[in-house]
């Protein structure tokens, strides 16, 4: 379908052509010989709005899940209607098979596809934490998804909890989402566990559930109590009691410390984002409009609530050596946010690219965050859509702002993961839980996102990253004034608003240049050594040669060479320090070995020089 | 007067000092004529040396027999001193109050300060008007240096030398001076080399309720217009405010008398409003107890960022008129010593790459603020913790620095200096051992004999060992005009000033050092590669006879 259209934008309207393909909406604008293209995935379109016909044409507003906003003005009503109808249909697939991931073929063979999926294996993360151990075991009680249909097939549970305890506890938890381990902190032996709300109503009890919590508490020899954190506001939790759900009665469980964290539900969050986006879309707002709008949206308050809860968990584990059991209602939204924020605070691994991938696979994908519904992949109940994951990503971004050296990745990594989730180009996030993914044969028919991200790791690298030497959790400052509006996310396509020079790009370019220069230097040193060895003493004003150094490796020696050697040695020291600083394993391997070779050579040479004196 | 009279208790032992993000220090508190000193008398602990002039406000609290003094500084830091003994505490407090509010400028510390370093380049002689006029002369012959104000009698807030249109003689200037607020006749502020357009600044015209006119004034500014071209008058006040000024003898250029000029009104607030804004902002930043909603609403209510946006927008407008429209611009507000200078100096940062260098920025501050007669002494007498009746205190200069920081944030590679340099200027404008920011005008500085009696801030800051900390490692000279975004999303709270004492800067400092390291390392590496190349080339040329068979 081809339409000549006119995009109106208060500031600079432009004329261009709109194309619709099976997967993309493409808008091409040619202005003064510069061609600008905007490719928008149909899956990224969150809403299409047709405004009343005006004298200049027929306006269409397209809002995207990656926060792009497009105002189109089509010359003819009929075309507009056609485009509108097509976009509505294309942006709201009704069946999983219509999602891009099932069509996408990146020209990889079956082997590569399988390797891609095997790249992130959550089982290895439990091994990394030192599990199973004396306190925790890997259980396959859920292997057929019978105990809990939205949990993964393998779970980590306390060793001392009997099968009856585990299964009994599952029965007492909403949708069978029993307490299972999410993170084990080696240093303190404290664990973060997660579950859904108990079916306690006003007075119901369950011995197995009480035993289960007891078992979790006892799995931590360092602390006589454990925290039970309900991430909801107290009022919400109380309201749930009337429906036979609710929260733990402190009196029924031994040695628990119960508290509420006050994170609002998905509906509040959806409305909040809606309001935030309205502020972002304001045409030349005053500072007052903007700040008032930001405040009224409540968005930063919600981000702070998630962060606060994550900090509470991390402090409990690291400072009090206490285990924590976290839940909300179903334990797949707020619980996922809070547990993963805590994991990032506690464990430097999750601040690496691979670590973040692992964390998403573990706390979000495998533990049943309902991506299909929350991100609205398919035409469905709009009330199930909520920016739960976006909020988590924003929490991570806030941490990267406060700790600029603590993360291996930069902002682009977070944004691209976010966009890729909505793009449905890769299979990782399709489906609402593991069971559904198996039924959909995701791993057999689609590709995994992670290897594709890693291919571009240079683009995603944080040049300031310093692998943390001392462990110990990040301790972010969570006063309100430390939470900033994320312009890079929500006003991402308003390029004019962003800094005009990117420090990130500059530093990344320098990092690349560094690798090149180091290679060049090694090369020159080798050439120089060869030239030096072949040539006779260059007669110069330097000290006369008194003691020619016997050269074993063709490195000729004279007065000149002593200084050269010294300077080379300095070079090699430089090289060594950079090699230590290197973070990428594969890329640096080459330079590392080269650097070493040079430094060894020069050290030997220096010994000879010194020896000869 | 002897300082000793004001110091009731010169020394107290067992005082505990609380500072944000630093461990407690217990030690001896000493008061001298200019400093409050706390020393633990241990070798490895840092001593606190606080200028009395830096103290904005103190609060006393008593618990039992011991007292606490909360010292609020002009650089926004808050420290707490626990003093054993009620009487000592009261004595210390009243001494600090007296010493921090000395009336006489000549008792200020800069008159007593003797530099511990050798002055290599005297800052007092660095930015002389005659020198900068030489640069102008090399570009255009349409301007001249007038000595009409050599004894400060025409305009007390102008320097002895000003740049005016060549064809305007001193008699005309005299007449124009009587028609402009404070005698501030239009003078050259900036010459845009790229297209020869200029920016002038002045005080408001004194048209009064009856619409008085002054032919000489019209002639003077018309002399700066190119044939057939219109100029822009940027009045930094809202139309209504400018209208009201007529009743008090002021006003604005009326279209009928200035047909070749287009007047644009912007709304930069007056000083009392801005002072109020600063007080509210700092209060919001220091209140750790509030929720997100309360913080955002207080940030909004302070209006600080609105002021930033308005000032930057006006500066962009002025720059746009000059660079894009190719028009001459005249900027004024009421007195022409506050908002006018914010606009003219920021516009120059946008237009002139040399203002983004360290020396250039110093020259800008010297030219557009100190020489131009911004009353630093009045404006910076009190800072955000001031209370009670104010006497013209206002963060005009701080707003200018904040706007500069906003531009720096958006163009992180286009400035030779870093944020620390701006923070330094903020600190020294309010309390200092140097004479640079003392006095309210060139006339006052001459009377006080500052160049003879005090050390210039520039003498100190331009020493290589000090400069090191203020150089922006990312700097790449950028010869273009820069256009910052003034969208609210693009403007941020200047954390380096307003959250400086409310957060630990450890992680940010670490990141900065890492960035410096990456850049320095690359430079080093490049140098090595080049030197190796040279060596190789040398060897090859020297050895070439051997290679030729």
PDB file of N, CA and C in Angstrom, chain A residues 4-52:
ATOM      1  N   UNK A   4       0.822   8.883  -0.299  1.00  0.00           N
ATOM      2  CA  UNK A   4       1.574  10.108  -0.119  1.00  0.00           C
ATOM      3  C   UNK A   4       0.950  10.813   1.069  1.00  0.00           C
ATOM      4  N   UNK A   5       1.731  11.067   2.058  1.00  0.00           N
ATOM      5  CA  UNK A   5       1.131  11.694   3.216  1.00  0.00           C
ATOM      6  C   UNK A   5       1.952  12.865   3.704  1.00  0.00           C
ATOM      7  N   UNK A   6       1.374  13.517   4.601  1.00  0.00           N
ATOM      8  CA  UNK A   6       1.961  14.738   5.105  1.00  0.00           C
ATOM      9  C   UNK A   6       2.010  14.606   6.618  1.00  0.00           C
ATOM     10  N   UNK A   7       3.180  14.592   7.143  1.00  0.00           N
ATOM     11  CA  UNK A   7       3.241  14.441   8.580  1.00  0.00           C
ATOM     12  C   UNK A   7       3.181  15.821   9.222  1.00  0.00           C
ATOM     13  N   UNK A   8       2.285  15.994  10.121  1.00  0.00           N
ATOM     14  CA  UNK A   8       2.308  17.296  10.770  1.00  0.00           C
ATOM     15  C   UNK A   8       2.820  17.173  12.190  1.00  0.00           C
ATOM     16  N   UNK A   9       3.577  18.099  12.509  1.00  0.00           N
ATOM     17  CA  UNK A   9       4.319  18.118  13.747  1.00  0.00           C
ATOM     18  C   UNK A   9       4.442  19.607  13.981  1.00  0.00           C
ATOM     19  N   UNK A  10       4.034  20.051  15.124  1.00  0.00           N
ATOM     20  CA  UNK A  10       3.918  21.487  15.361  1.00  0.00           C
ATOM     21  C   UNK A  10       5.102  22.269  14.793  1.00  0.00           C
ATOM     22  N   UNK A  11       6.292  21.705  14.993  1.00  0.00           N
ATOM     23  CA  UNK A  11       7.466  22.480  14.628  1.00  0.00           C
ATOM     24  C   UNK A  11       7.840  22.347  13.158  1.00  0.00           C
ATOM     25  N   UNK A  12       8.146  21.118  12.763  1.00  0.00           N
ATOM     26  CA  UNK A  12       8.557  20.990  11.382  1.00  0.00           C
ATOM     27  C   UNK A  12       7.796  19.903  10.652  1.00  0.00           C
ATOM     28  N   UNK A  13       6.687  20.279  10.058  1.00  0.00           N
ATOM     29  CA  UNK A  13       5.956  19.294   9.281  1.00  0.00           C
ATOM     30  C   UNK A  13       6.766  18.934   8.049  1.00  0.00           C
ATOM     31  N   UNK A  14       6.591  17.727   7.617  1.00  0.00           N
ATOM     32  CA  UNK A  14       7.342  17.305   6.448  1.00  0.00           C
ATOM     33  C   UNK A  14       6.456  16.401   5.608  1.00  0.00           C
ATOM     34  N   UNK A  15       6.850  16.253   4.369  1.00  0.00           N
ATOM     35  CA  UNK A  15       6.060  15.412   3.478  1.00  0.00           C
ATOM     36  C   UNK A  15       6.821  14.136   3.199  1.00  0.00           C
ATOM     37  N   UNK A  16       6.100  13.053   3.201  1.00  0.00           N
ATOM     38  CA  UNK A  16       6.770  11.800   2.960  1.00  0.00           C
ATOM     39  C   UNK A  16       5.813  10.736   2.475  1.00  0.00           C
ATOM     40  N   UNK A  17       6.329   9.529   2.375  1.00  0.00           N
ATOM     41  CA  UNK A  17       5.534   8.425   1.865  1.00  0.00           C
ATOM     42  C   UNK A  17       5.436   7.342   2.921  1.00  0.00           C
ATOM     43  N   UNK A  18       4.259   6.760   2.989  1.00  0.00           N
ATOM     44  CA  UNK A  18       4.029   5.722   3.974  1.00  0.00           C
ATOM     45  C   UNK A  18       3.918   4.379   3.265  1.00  0.00           C
ATOM     46  N   UNK A  19       4.639   3.387   3.792  1.00  0.00           N
ATOM     47  CA  UNK A  19       4.539   2.042   3.234  1.00  0.00           C
ATOM     48  C   UNK A  19       4.109   1.097   4.337  1.00  0.00           C
ATOM     49  N   UNK A  20       3.281   0.153   4.004  1.00  0.00           N
ATOM     50  CA  UNK A  20       2.947  -0.889   4.971  1.00  0.00           C
ATOM     51  C   UNK A  20       3.432  -2.219   4.430  1.00  0.00           C
ATOM     52  N   UNK A  21       4.240  -2.917   5.219  1.00  0.00           N
ATOM     53  CA  UNK A  21       4.664  -4.258   4.820  1.00  0.00           C
ATOM     54  C   UNK A  21       4.028  -5.232   5.791  1.00  0.00           C
ATOM     55  N   UNK A  22       4.358  -6.503   5.641  1.00  0.00           N
ATOM     56  CA  UNK A  22       3.770  -7.506   6.522  1.00  0.00           C
ATOM     57  C   UNK A  22       4.189  -7.283   7.971  1.00  0.00           C
ATOM     58  N   UNK A  23       5.386  -6.766   8.166  1.00  0.00           N
ATOM     59  CA  UNK A  23       5.883  -6.628   9.528  1.00  0.00           C
ATOM     60  C   UNK A  23       6.051  -5.178   9.975  1.00  0.00           C
ATOM     61  N   UNK A  24       6.260  -4.277   9.034  1.00  0.00           N
ATOM     62  CA  UNK A  24       6.601  -2.909   9.404  1.00  0.00           C
ATOM     63  C   UNK A  24       5.710  -1.866   8.761  1.00  0.00           C
ATOM     64  N   UNK A  25       5.640  -0.736   9.433  1.00  0.00           N
ATOM     65  CA  UNK A  25       5.139   0.483   8.834  1.00  0.00           C
ATOM     66  C   UNK A  25       6.391   1.292   8.549  1.00  0.00           C
ATOM     67  N   UNK A  26       6.534   1.741   7.326  1.00  0.00           N
ATOM     68  CA  UNK A  26       7.747   2.484   6.984  1.00  0.00           C
ATOM     69  C   UNK A  26       7.341   3.863   6.486  1.00  0.00           C
ATOM     70  N   UNK A  27       7.941   4.860   7.076  1.00  0.00           N
ATOM     71  CA  UNK A  27       7.656   6.224   6.649  1.00  0.00           C
ATOM     72  C   UNK A  27       8.933   6.829   6.098  1.00  0.00           C
ATOM     73  N   UNK A  28       8.884   7.232   4.849  1.00  0.00           N
ATOM     74  CA  UNK A  28      10.083   7.759   4.209  1.00  0.00           C
ATOM     75  C   UNK A  28       9.867   9.217   3.866  1.00  0.00           C
ATOM     76  N   UNK A  29      10.828  10.004   4.265  1.00  0.00           N
ATOM     77  CA  UNK A  29      10.703  11.437   4.098  1.00  0.00           C
ATOM     78  C   UNK A  29      11.928  11.906   3.339  1.00  0.00           C
ATOM     79  N   UNK A  30      11.711  12.606   2.271  1.00  0.00           N
ATOM     80  CA  UNK A  30      12.857  13.124   1.533  1.00  0.00           C
ATOM     81  C   UNK A  30      12.810  14.635   1.584  1.00  0.00           C
ATOM     82  N   UNK A  31      13.839  15.171   2.138  1.00  0.00           N
ATOM     83  CA  UNK A  31      13.865  16.619   2.310  1.00  0.00           C
ATOM     84  C   UNK A  31      15.254  17.106   1.977  1.00  0.00           C
ATOM     85  N   UNK A  32      15.356  18.005   1.018  1.00  0.00           N
ATOM     86  CA  UNK A  32      16.661  18.538   0.614  1.00  0.00           C
ATOM     87  C   UNK A  32      17.672  17.427   0.367  1.00  0.00           C
ATOM     88  N   UNK A  33      17.261  16.428  -0.360  1.00  0.00           N
ATOM     89  CA  UNK A  33      18.170  15.323  -0.711  1.00  0.00           C
ATOM     90  C   UNK A  33      18.560  14.439   0.468  1.00  0.00           C
ATOM     91  N   UNK A  34      18.047  14.725   1.656  1.00  0.00           N
ATOM     92  CA  UNK A  34      18.349  13.781   2.728  1.00  0.00           C
ATOM     93  C   UNK A  34      17.121  12.908   2.925  1.00  0.00           C
ATOM     94  N   UNK A  35      17.378  11.630   2.994  1.00  0.00           N
ATOM     95  CA  UNK A  35      16.284  10.683   3.077  1.00  0.00           C
ATOM     96  C   UNK A  35      16.220  10.173   4.503  1.00  0.00           C
ATOM     97  N   UNK A  36      15.082  10.333   5.116  1.00  0.00           N
ATOM     98  CA  UNK A  36      14.934   9.835   6.484  1.00  0.00           C
ATOM     99  C   UNK A  36      13.894   8.728   6.482  1.00  0.00           C
ATOM    100  N   UNK A  37      14.217   7.649   7.148  1.00  0.00           N
ATOM    101  CA  UNK A  37      13.279   6.542   7.184  1.00  0.00           C
ATOM    102  C   UNK A  37      12.938   6.224   8.624  1.00  0.00           C
ATOM    103  N   UNK A  38      11.679   5.979   8.878  1.00  0.00           N
ATOM    104  CA  UNK A  38      11.285   5.482  10.184  1.00  0.00           C
ATOM    105  C   UNK A  38      10.645   4.124   9.976  1.00  0.00           C
ATOM    106  N   UNK A  39      11.241   3.102  10.565  1.00  0.00           N
ATOM    107  CA  UNK A  39      10.698   1.754  10.464  1.00  0.00           C
ATOM    108  C   UNK A  39      10.014   1.440  11.779  1.00  0.00           C
ATOM    109  N   UNK A  40       8.760   1.139  11.700  1.00  0.00           N
ATOM    110  CA  UNK A  40       8.037   0.817  12.925  1.00  0.00           C
ATOM    111  C   UNK A  40       7.418  -0.564  12.805  1.00  0.00           C
ATOM    112  N   UNK A  41       7.816  -1.416  13.707  1.00  0.00           N
ATOM    113  CA  UNK A  41       7.257  -2.767  13.743  1.00  0.00           C
ATOM    114  C   UNK A  41       5.771  -2.680  14.096  1.00  0.00           C
ATOM    115  N   UNK A  42       4.975  -3.443  13.427  1.00  0.00           N
ATOM    116  CA  UNK A  42       3.547  -3.452  13.785  1.00  0.00           C
ATOM    117  C   UNK A  42       3.348  -3.839  15.252  1.00  0.00           C
ATOM    118  N   UNK A  43       4.208  -4.744  15.719  1.00  0.00           N
ATOM    119  CA  UNK A  43       4.090  -5.177  17.120  1.00  0.00           C
ATOM    120  C   UNK A  43       4.372  -4.029  18.089  1.00  0.00           C
ATOM    121  N   UNK A  44       5.087  -3.024  17.616  1.00  0.00           N
ATOM    122  CA  UNK A  44       5.414  -1.901  18.502  1.00  0.00           C
ATOM    123  C   UNK A  44       4.279  -0.891  18.619  1.00  0.00           C
ATOM    124  N   UNK A  45       3.294  -1.023  17.761  1.00  0.00           N
ATOM    125  CA  UNK A  45       2.201  -0.054  17.782  1.00  0.00           C
ATOM    126  C   UNK A  45       1.248  -0.389  18.925  1.00  0.00           C
ATOM    127  N   UNK A  46       1.066   0.567  19.811  1.00  0.00           N
ATOM    128  CA  UNK A  46       0.153   0.268  20.910  1.00  0.00           C
ATOM    129  C   UNK A  46      -1.238   0.820  20.636  1.00  0.00           C
ATOM    130  N   UNK A  47      -1.332   1.922  19.913  1.00  0.00           N
ATOM    131  CA  UNK A  47      -2.665   2.394  19.565  1.00  0.00           C
ATOM    132  C   UNK A  47      -2.641   3.237  18.304  1.00  0.00           C
ATOM    133  N   UNK A  48      -3.710   3.188  17.579  1.00  0.00           N
ATOM    134  CA  UNK A  48      -3.865   4.014  16.383  1.00  0.00           C
ATOM    135  C   UNK A  48      -5.140   4.814  16.591  1.00  0.00           C
ATOM    136  N   UNK A  49      -5.031   6.102  16.414  1.00  0.00           N
ATOM    137  CA  UNK A  49      -6.196   6.936  16.669  1.00  0.00           C
ATOM    138  C   UNK A  49      -6.482   7.776  15.430  1.00  0.00           C
ATOM    139  N   UNK A  50      -7.748   7.775  15.043  1.00  0.00           N
ATOM    140  CA  UNK A  50      -8.133   8.560  13.868  1.00  0.00           C
ATOM    141  C   UNK A  50      -8.856   9.798  14.374  1.00  0.00           C
ATOM    142  N   UNK A  51      -8.321  10.954  14.035  1.00  0.00           N
ATOM    143  CA  UNK A  51      -8.959  12.185  14.494  1.00  0.00           C
ATOM    144  C   UNK A  51      -9.926  12.682  13.420  1.00  0.00           C
ATOM    145  N   UNK A  52     -10.840  13.560  13.803  1.00  0.00           N
ATOM    146  CA  UNK A  52     -11.807  14.063  12.827  1.00  0.00           C
ATOM    147  C   UNK A  52     -11.122  14.746  11.649  1.00  0.00           C
TER     148      UNK A  52
END
